[in-house]
Amino acid sequence: MRDWHAHDPATFLKIPECDDEFEITSNKSAIDRADAVVFSYAVFDHMKNDYLSYTHSAIRNPNVAFILSIQESEHHNYPMMPKKFDGIFNFIWMFRREAHIHPEFQEMYDKYEKPDEKWNYGSDFSYEFLKAKTKLAAWVVTNCNIQPGGRNEFVEQLRKHGIAVDIYGRCGNHSCEGNYTENNCFPRLGKEYKFYMALENSLCLDYITEKPAHGWENGMLPIIWGVGKKELAAPPGSYIDALEFKTIEELAERIKYLDKNPREYFKYFEWRQLYNTTLSYHAAFHCYAWRKIKKLTMELRANVTANAESAIGIKNLEFWRAYFYNDKLKLNCKNCVEEGVNVTHPNMNLHRLYNNVSKCVEALN
């Protein structure tokens, strides 16, 4: 499989947990012997000529899967995909659940044959676990720009209601030694903090990234600010959904209550009695994606052999472009809460989002 937009394929995309199953490279000269090629939409604007030359090659092998990868939210204002690319890509890889390849994280968790009793409240382990947590909430953030999802204001509102949120990274006054990676900062935070602020930069449908996993993997309770079917990716009873609260004050009171009631707080870790985190988010995300791509590639080859119509690339990218722009109405229609994010009444954002989605669908029909 080839990904032209990997920062360092040898380290970032070389996943030990499934390394023996795949060869990943960003070497464009290897395209003629690839099984699948991943094209990043994030760099499309300044690489479209390269993309065009390779995707429209007269010697393109129909058995090779061409995959369009869209890994950021719609708020990044992706460029329009010209119609000349219709029929080129076989599959779409993005966070939306309608995509052929979308994040699945069930592989992060293995079910124990026997319950792990140390995660029972009252065990020696639970006592030490709670005793070490002397701080309330941590947030690691490196993008200091005002985000369309309103997460900066969300944190400020929580602080106004008495919730101490320590900010790490370039945007805060707290720091970990070295870089802010899973290997150094998050394990340390997990020992000291009860809550982790898992705040997405955009409130877009199904857009849930690695942020909650920083809590699950390191013993913190994630407070999720994002829109998606969290129950499909999360262990049962393992997070707080900020958007379920009518007001920010209600959320703040819930956090305070859990802070003062260790038995109630520890209930959010009862899933650890039954499940073990066997893979990191990074490994689960990419191993699942590579395996899914392998499966789709095999299906594509079978369809090519059978001369099936399904072997033809996506004939019209209009459906996918609609996630970014609505061509018919010539206005933004991005299925996101674009403006006026309501952080004082979080639940209202859901209604606004789904109304926007309905309008987009109606406009395209």
Short mmCIF file of C-alpha atoms in Angstrom, two decimals:
data_model
loop_
_atom_site.label_atom_id
_atom_site.label_comp_id
_atom_site.label_asym_id
_atom_site.label_seq_id
_atom_site.Cartn_x
_atom_site.Cartn_y
_atom_site.Cartn_z
CA MET A 1 0.00 0.00 0.00
CA ARG A 2 1.30 3.47 -0.80
CA ASP A 3 0.55 6.72 0.97
CA TRP A 4 2.07 9.77 -0.72
CA HIS A 5 1.35 12.00 2.27
CA ALA A 6 3.11 10.17 5.08
CA HIS A 7 5.46 12.39 7.09
CA ASP A 8 7.75 9.45 7.81
CA PRO A 9 6.40 6.13 6.55
CA ALA A 10 9.16 4.16 8.24
CA THR A 11 8.05 5.29 11.68
CA PHE A 12 4.55 6.77 11.53
CA LEU A 13 2.86 4.18 9.32
CA LYS A 14 5.02 1.18 10.18
CA ILE A 15 2.82 -0.36 12.86
CA PRO A 16 4.51 -3.20 14.82
CA GLU A 17 1.16 -4.82 15.61
CA CYS A 18 0.49 -5.54 11.91
CA ASP A 19 3.87 -4.79 10.33
CA ASP A 20 4.27 -8.31 8.98
CA GLU A 21 1.05 -8.01 6.95
CA PHE A 22 1.81 -4.95 4.83
CA GLU A 23 4.52 -2.91 3.15
CA ILE A 24 3.93 0.84 3.42
CA THR A 25 5.90 3.34 1.33
CA SER A 26 5.62 6.87 -0.02
CA ASN A 27 7.93 6.10 -2.95
CA LYS A 28 5.96 7.14 -6.04
CA SER A 29 8.11 4.99 -8.30
CA ALA A 30 6.59 1.92 -6.63
CA ILE A 31 3.09 2.68 -7.92
CA ASP A 32 3.36 0.12 -10.72
CA ARG A 33 3.72 -2.75 -8.26
CA ALA A 34 1.35 -1.50 -5.55
CA ASP A 35 -1.75 -3.36 -4.42
CA ALA A 36 -3.44 -0.13 -3.37
CA VAL A 37 -2.61 3.58 -3.58
CA VAL A 38 -3.87 6.12 -1.04
CA PHE A 39 -4.25 9.72 -2.26
CA SER A 40 -4.46 12.40 0.43
CA TYR A 41 -7.11 15.06 -0.14
CA ALA A 42 -5.24 17.33 2.28
CA VAL A 43 -2.51 17.98 -0.30
CA PHE A 44 -4.73 17.80 -3.37
CA ASP A 45 -4.60 21.51 -4.19
CA HIS A 46 -0.83 21.63 -4.75
CA MET A 47 -0.44 18.05 -6.02
CA LYS A 48 -3.43 17.85 -8.36
CA ASN A 49 -1.22 17.74 -11.45
CA ASP A 50 0.70 14.79 -10.01
CA TYR A 51 -2.55 13.13 -9.02
CA LEU A 52 -3.97 13.70 -12.49
CA SER A 53 -0.96 12.26 -14.27
CA TYR A 54 -0.95 9.09 -12.20
CA THR A 55 -4.69 8.53 -11.90
CA HIS A 56 -5.28 9.03 -15.63
CA SER A 57 -2.34 6.94 -16.73
CA ALA A 58 -3.17 4.81 -19.76
CA ILE A 59 -1.30 1.92 -18.18
CA ARG A 60 -3.20 2.01 -14.91
CA ASN A 61 -3.80 -1.50 -13.61
CA PRO A 62 -7.54 -1.95 -12.88
CA ASN A 63 -6.64 -4.42 -10.12
CA VAL A 64 -4.98 -1.66 -8.09
CA ALA A 65 -7.32 0.11 -5.68
CA PHE A 66 -7.20 3.93 -5.76
CA ILE A 67 -8.34 5.37 -2.45
CA LEU A 68 -9.15 9.00 -1.65
CA SER A 69 -8.21 9.74 1.97
CA ILE A 70 -9.96 12.58 3.84
CA GLN A 71 -8.77 12.60 7.45
CA GLU A 72 -9.63 16.10 8.67
CA SER A 73 -13.01 17.67 9.28
CA GLU A 74 -14.94 19.69 6.72
CA HIS A 75 -13.89 22.92 8.40
CA HIS A 76 -10.50 22.68 6.74
CA ASN A 77 -12.10 24.04 3.55
CA TYR A 78 -10.92 21.35 1.19
CA PRO A 79 -10.76 22.38 -2.47
CA MET A 80 -13.39 21.16 -4.86
CA MET A 81 -12.59 17.85 -6.53
CA PRO A 82 -12.83 18.46 -10.30
CA LYS A 83 -15.27 16.28 -12.21
CA LYS A 84 -12.39 14.94 -14.26
CA PHE A 85 -11.63 12.74 -11.24
CA ASP A 86 -15.04 11.08 -11.37
CA GLY A 87 -14.60 7.36 -11.98
CA ILE A 88 -10.97 7.40 -10.84
CA PHE A 89 -11.17 6.49 -7.17
CA ASN A 90 -12.52 3.12 -6.12
CA PHE A 91 -12.99 3.85 -2.44
CA ILE A 92 -13.31 6.72 0.05
CA TRP A 93 -11.48 6.71 3.41
CA MET A 94 -12.82 9.27 5.88
CA PHE A 95 -14.40 9.62 9.32
CA ARG A 96 -17.98 9.60 8.02
CA ARG A 97 -19.64 6.22 8.53
CA GLU A 98 -20.93 6.23 4.94
CA ALA A 99 -17.35 5.89 3.70
CA HIS A 100 -15.95 2.57 2.51
CA ILE A 101 -13.21 2.87 5.13
CA HIS A 102 -13.90 4.66 8.39
CA PRO A 103 -12.37 4.44 11.89
CA GLU A 104 -13.21 1.38 13.96
CA PHE A 105 -11.58 0.89 17.34
CA GLN A 106 -13.03 -2.33 18.70
CA GLU A 107 -9.60 -3.89 18.16
CA MET A 108 -8.26 -1.66 20.93
CA TYR A 109 -10.04 -3.80 23.51
CA ASP A 110 -9.84 -7.50 24.27
CA LYS A 111 -12.36 -9.12 26.58
CA TYR A 112 -10.87 -11.00 29.51
CA GLU A 113 -11.77 -14.63 30.04
CA LYS A 114 -12.11 -13.81 33.73
CA PRO A 115 -12.87 -10.36 35.22
CA ASP A 116 -9.88 -8.37 36.46
CA GLU A 117 -10.84 -7.98 40.12
CA LYS A 118 -8.37 -5.17 40.79
CA TRP A 119 -10.78 -2.81 39.00
CA ASN A 120 -13.41 -3.41 41.66
CA TYR A 121 -13.98 -0.38 43.85
CA GLY A 122 -12.46 -1.06 47.26
CA SER A 123 -9.50 -3.09 46.02
CA ASP A 124 -5.99 -2.08 47.03
CA PHE A 125 -5.36 -1.07 43.44
CA SER A 126 -8.43 1.19 43.30
CA TYR A 127 -7.34 2.90 46.51
CA GLU A 128 -3.87 3.65 45.14
CA PHE A 129 -5.31 4.61 41.75
CA LEU A 130 -7.60 7.23 43.28
CA LYS A 131 -5.15 8.43 45.92
CA ALA A 132 -2.60 9.44 43.27
CA LYS A 133 -5.11 11.58 41.37
CA THR A 134 -4.68 14.92 43.09
CA LYS A 135 -5.57 17.11 40.09
CA LEU A 136 -8.86 17.58 38.27
CA ALA A 137 -8.67 18.00 34.48
CA ALA A 138 -5.92 18.14 31.85
CA TRP A 139 -6.00 19.23 28.23
CA VAL A 140 -3.13 18.80 25.78
CA VAL A 141 -3.45 21.15 22.81
CA THR A 142 -0.94 22.48 20.29
CA ASN A 143 -3.22 24.38 17.89
CA CYS A 144 -3.83 27.70 19.61
CA ASN A 145 -5.98 29.23 16.87
CA ILE A 146 -9.63 29.86 17.56
CA GLN A 147 -11.35 26.68 16.43
CA PRO A 148 -14.79 26.61 14.78
CA GLY A 149 -15.94 23.96 17.25
CA GLY A 150 -15.73 26.42 20.14
CA ARG A 151 -13.48 24.29 22.33
CA ASN A 152 -11.41 27.21 23.64
CA GLU A 153 -14.51 29.01 24.83
CA PHE A 154 -15.85 25.74 26.20
CA VAL A 155 -12.84 25.40 28.50
CA GLU A 156 -13.10 29.03 29.60
CA GLN A 157 -16.76 28.54 30.47
CA LEU A 158 -15.91 25.45 32.53
CA ARG A 159 -13.29 27.45 34.39
CA LYS A 160 -15.83 30.15 35.14
CA HIS A 161 -17.96 27.47 36.77
CA GLY A 162 -15.15 26.33 39.03
CA ILE A 163 -13.53 23.54 36.99
CA ALA A 164 -9.73 23.67 37.10
CA VAL A 165 -8.43 22.73 33.65
CA ASP A 166 -4.64 22.60 33.27
CA ILE A 167 -3.59 23.21 29.67
CA TYR A 168 -0.47 21.50 28.32
CA GLY A 169 1.28 22.15 25.03
CA ARG A 170 2.03 25.33 23.11
CA CYS A 171 -1.30 26.83 24.16
CA GLY A 172 -0.93 26.47 27.93
CA ASN A 173 1.39 27.18 30.82
CA HIS A 174 1.99 23.55 31.79
CA SER A 175 4.53 21.27 30.18
CA CYS A 176 5.78 17.69 30.05
CA GLU A 177 9.38 16.78 29.47
CA GLY A 178 10.15 16.20 25.82
CA ASN A 179 7.53 16.18 23.09
CA TYR A 180 3.82 15.80 23.79
CA THR A 181 3.48 12.19 22.76
CA GLU A 182 1.72 9.14 24.07
CA ASN A 183 5.06 7.83 25.32
CA ASN A 184 5.86 10.58 27.80
CA CYS A 185 3.19 13.17 28.55
CA PHE A 186 -0.05 11.21 28.67
CA PRO A 187 1.08 8.43 31.06
CA ARG A 188 2.25 11.09 33.49
CA LEU A 189 -1.01 12.99 33.24
CA GLY A 190 -2.92 9.75 33.76
CA LYS A 191 -1.39 9.25 37.17
CA GLU A 192 -2.25 12.73 38.43
CA TYR A 193 -5.49 13.78 36.72
CA LYS A 194 -9.03 12.46 37.01
CA PHE A 195 -10.39 13.87 33.75
CA TYR A 196 -9.02 14.40 30.25
CA MET A 197 -10.54 17.06 27.98
CA ALA A 198 -11.07 15.22 24.68
CA LEU A 199 -12.07 18.26 22.65
CA GLU A 200 -12.41 18.04 18.87
CA ASN A 201 -11.56 21.12 16.80
CA SER A 202 -14.83 20.83 14.86
CA LEU A 203 -18.33 19.69 15.69
CA CYS A 204 -18.86 17.62 12.56
CA LEU A 205 -20.94 14.49 12.22
CA ASP A 206 -18.96 11.32 13.11
CA TYR A 207 -15.78 13.35 13.65
CA ILE A 208 -14.22 11.67 16.69
CA THR A 209 -10.42 11.37 16.63
CA GLU A 210 -7.76 9.93 18.94
CA LYS A 211 -8.43 12.37 21.77
CA PRO A 212 -10.75 10.21 23.94
CA ALA A 213 -8.26 7.34 23.65
CA HIS A 214 -5.68 9.41 25.52
CA GLY A 215 -7.97 9.07 28.52
CA TRP A 216 -8.85 5.39 28.06
CA GLU A 217 -5.24 4.33 27.56
CA ASN A 218 -3.90 6.31 30.52
CA GLY A 219 -6.49 5.98 33.28
CA MET A 220 -8.34 9.28 32.86
CA LEU A 221 -12.06 9.81 32.29
CA PRO A 222 -12.52 11.52 28.90
CA ILE A 223 -14.91 14.45 28.63
CA ILE A 224 -15.77 14.35 24.93
CA TRP A 225 -16.61 17.49 22.95
CA GLY A 226 -17.48 16.02 19.58
CA VAL A 227 -20.32 14.61 17.50
CA GLY A 228 -20.33 10.95 16.67
CA LYS A 229 -21.59 7.53 17.61
CA LYS A 230 -19.23 7.25 20.53
CA GLU A 231 -20.80 4.03 21.76
CA LEU A 232 -19.48 2.28 18.64
CA ALA A 233 -15.87 3.16 19.43
CA ALA A 234 -15.82 3.48 23.21
CA PRO A 235 -15.87 0.91 25.98
CA PRO A 236 -19.26 0.91 27.74
CA GLY A 237 -19.67 3.56 30.42
CA SER A 238 -16.20 4.98 29.85
CA TYR A 239 -16.75 8.67 29.03
CA ILE A 240 -18.77 11.82 29.64
CA ASP A 241 -20.48 13.28 26.57
CA ALA A 242 -20.41 17.06 27.04
CA LEU A 243 -23.07 17.57 24.37
CA GLU A 244 -25.63 15.60 26.37
CA PHE A 245 -25.82 18.37 28.99
CA LYS A 246 -28.33 21.16 28.55
CA THR A 247 -26.04 23.75 30.11
CA ILE A 248 -22.35 24.10 30.83
CA GLU A 249 -23.29 24.60 34.48
CA GLU A 250 -24.90 21.15 34.60
CA LEU A 251 -21.73 19.61 33.18
CA ALA A 252 -19.58 21.47 35.70
CA GLU A 253 -21.76 20.25 38.56
CA ARG A 254 -21.43 16.68 37.31
CA ILE A 255 -17.65 16.97 37.24
CA LYS A 256 -17.62 18.40 40.76
CA TYR A 257 -19.89 15.61 41.99
CA LEU A 258 -17.63 12.91 40.58
CA ASP A 259 -14.58 14.65 42.02
CA LYS A 260 -16.10 14.50 45.52
CA ASN A 261 -17.54 10.98 45.18
CA PRO A 262 -14.79 8.49 44.35
CA ARG A 263 -17.16 5.51 44.21
CA GLU A 264 -19.25 7.20 41.50
CA TYR A 265 -16.14 8.34 39.64
CA PHE A 266 -14.67 4.85 39.69
CA LYS A 267 -17.80 3.43 38.04
CA TYR A 268 -16.49 4.91 34.78
CA PHE A 269 -13.59 2.44 35.01
CA GLU A 270 -15.64 -0.69 35.68
CA TRP A 271 -15.25 -1.61 32.00
CA ARG A 272 -11.61 -2.37 32.83
CA GLN A 273 -12.81 -5.42 34.75
CA LEU A 274 -13.88 -6.97 31.46
CA TYR A 275 -11.71 -5.33 28.82
CA ASN A 276 -8.01 -4.74 28.35
CA THR A 277 -6.52 -2.07 26.11
CA THR A 278 -4.45 -4.30 23.85
CA LEU A 279 -3.69 -1.77 21.11
CA SER A 280 -3.02 1.94 21.07
CA TYR A 281 -5.38 4.19 19.12
CA HIS A 282 -2.67 4.71 16.52
CA ALA A 283 -2.20 0.98 16.00
CA ALA A 284 -5.92 0.17 16.03
CA PHE A 285 -6.69 2.98 13.55
CA HIS A 286 -4.07 2.02 10.98
CA CYS A 287 -4.15 -1.77 11.33
CA TYR A 288 -7.91 -1.72 10.86
CA ALA A 289 -7.59 0.61 7.85
CA TRP A 290 -4.86 -1.46 6.18
CA ARG A 291 -6.83 -4.68 6.69
CA LYS A 292 -9.98 -3.08 5.35
CA ILE A 293 -8.09 -1.82 2.31
CA LYS A 294 -6.70 -5.31 1.75
CA LYS A 295 -10.22 -6.77 1.86
CA LEU A 296 -11.59 -4.13 -0.51
CA THR A 297 -8.68 -4.67 -2.90
CA MET A 298 -9.38 -8.40 -3.05
CA GLU A 299 -13.06 -7.70 -3.73
CA LEU A 300 -12.09 -5.22 -6.46
CA ARG A 301 -9.91 -7.82 -8.18
CA ALA A 302 -12.72 -10.37 -8.08
CA ASN A 303 -15.09 -7.84 -9.63
CA VAL A 304 -12.56 -6.93 -12.33
CA THR A 305 -12.17 -10.60 -13.20
CA ALA A 306 -15.95 -10.98 -13.37
CA ASN A 307 -16.22 -7.75 -15.39
CA ALA A 308 -18.70 -6.49 -12.80
CA GLU A 309 -19.91 -2.89 -12.87
CA SER A 310 -18.83 -2.50 -9.23
CA ALA A 311 -15.21 -2.69 -10.42
CA ILE A 312 -15.61 0.76 -11.98
CA GLY A 313 -14.49 3.71 -9.87
CA ILE A 314 -16.90 6.09 -8.16
CA LYS A 315 -18.73 7.56 -11.15
CA ASN A 316 -19.78 10.78 -9.48
CA LEU A 317 -17.95 12.36 -6.57
CA GLU A 318 -20.86 14.79 -6.12
CA PHE A 319 -22.08 12.78 -3.14
CA TRP A 320 -18.76 13.13 -1.37
CA ARG A 321 -18.18 16.72 -2.46
CA ALA A 322 -21.51 17.53 -0.83
CA TYR A 323 -19.80 17.03 2.51
CA PHE A 324 -17.76 20.14 1.77
CA TYR A 325 -19.72 22.35 -0.61
CA ASN A 326 -23.19 22.31 -2.10
CA ASP A 327 -22.74 22.92 -5.83
CA LYS A 328 -26.42 23.47 -6.53
CA LEU A 329 -26.97 26.28 -4.07
CA LYS A 330 -23.46 27.74 -4.38
CA LEU A 331 -23.15 28.12 -0.64
CA ASN A 332 -21.36 26.37 2.16
CA CYS A 333 -23.25 23.35 3.40
CA LYS A 334 -20.71 21.36 5.35
CA ASN A 335 -22.77 19.25 7.76
CA CYS A 336 -21.00 21.04 10.62
CA VAL A 337 -21.95 23.57 13.24
CA GLU A 338 -20.20 26.35 11.36
CA GLU A 339 -20.90 29.36 13.48
CA GLY A 340 -22.64 30.30 16.67
CA VAL A 341 -21.44 27.23 18.55
CA ASN A 342 -23.30 27.33 21.84
CA VAL A 343 -20.95 26.33 24.65
CA THR A 344 -23.25 27.53 27.43
CA HIS A 345 -26.01 25.20 26.18
CA PRO A 346 -24.01 22.32 24.61
CA ASN A 347 -26.97 20.11 23.71
CA MET A 348 -28.30 22.76 21.31
CA ASN A 349 -25.35 22.10 19.00
CA LEU A 350 -26.69 18.65 18.18
CA HIS A 351 -30.02 20.03 17.00
CA ARG A 352 -28.25 22.64 14.85
CA LEU A 353 -25.96 20.04 13.34
CA TYR A 354 -28.66 17.58 12.35
CA ASN A 355 -30.80 20.39 10.94
CA ASN A 356 -27.87 21.39 8.73
CA VAL A 357 -27.43 17.79 7.60
CA SER A 358 -31.11 17.56 6.64
CA LYS A 359 -30.89 20.79 4.63
CA CYS A 360 -27.87 19.49 2.72
CA VAL A 361 -29.63 16.27 1.82
CA GLU A 362 -32.78 18.10 0.72
CA ALA A 363 -30.77 20.50 -1.45
CA LEU A 364 -29.07 17.64 -3.28
CA ASN A 365 -32.30 15.82 -4.07
#
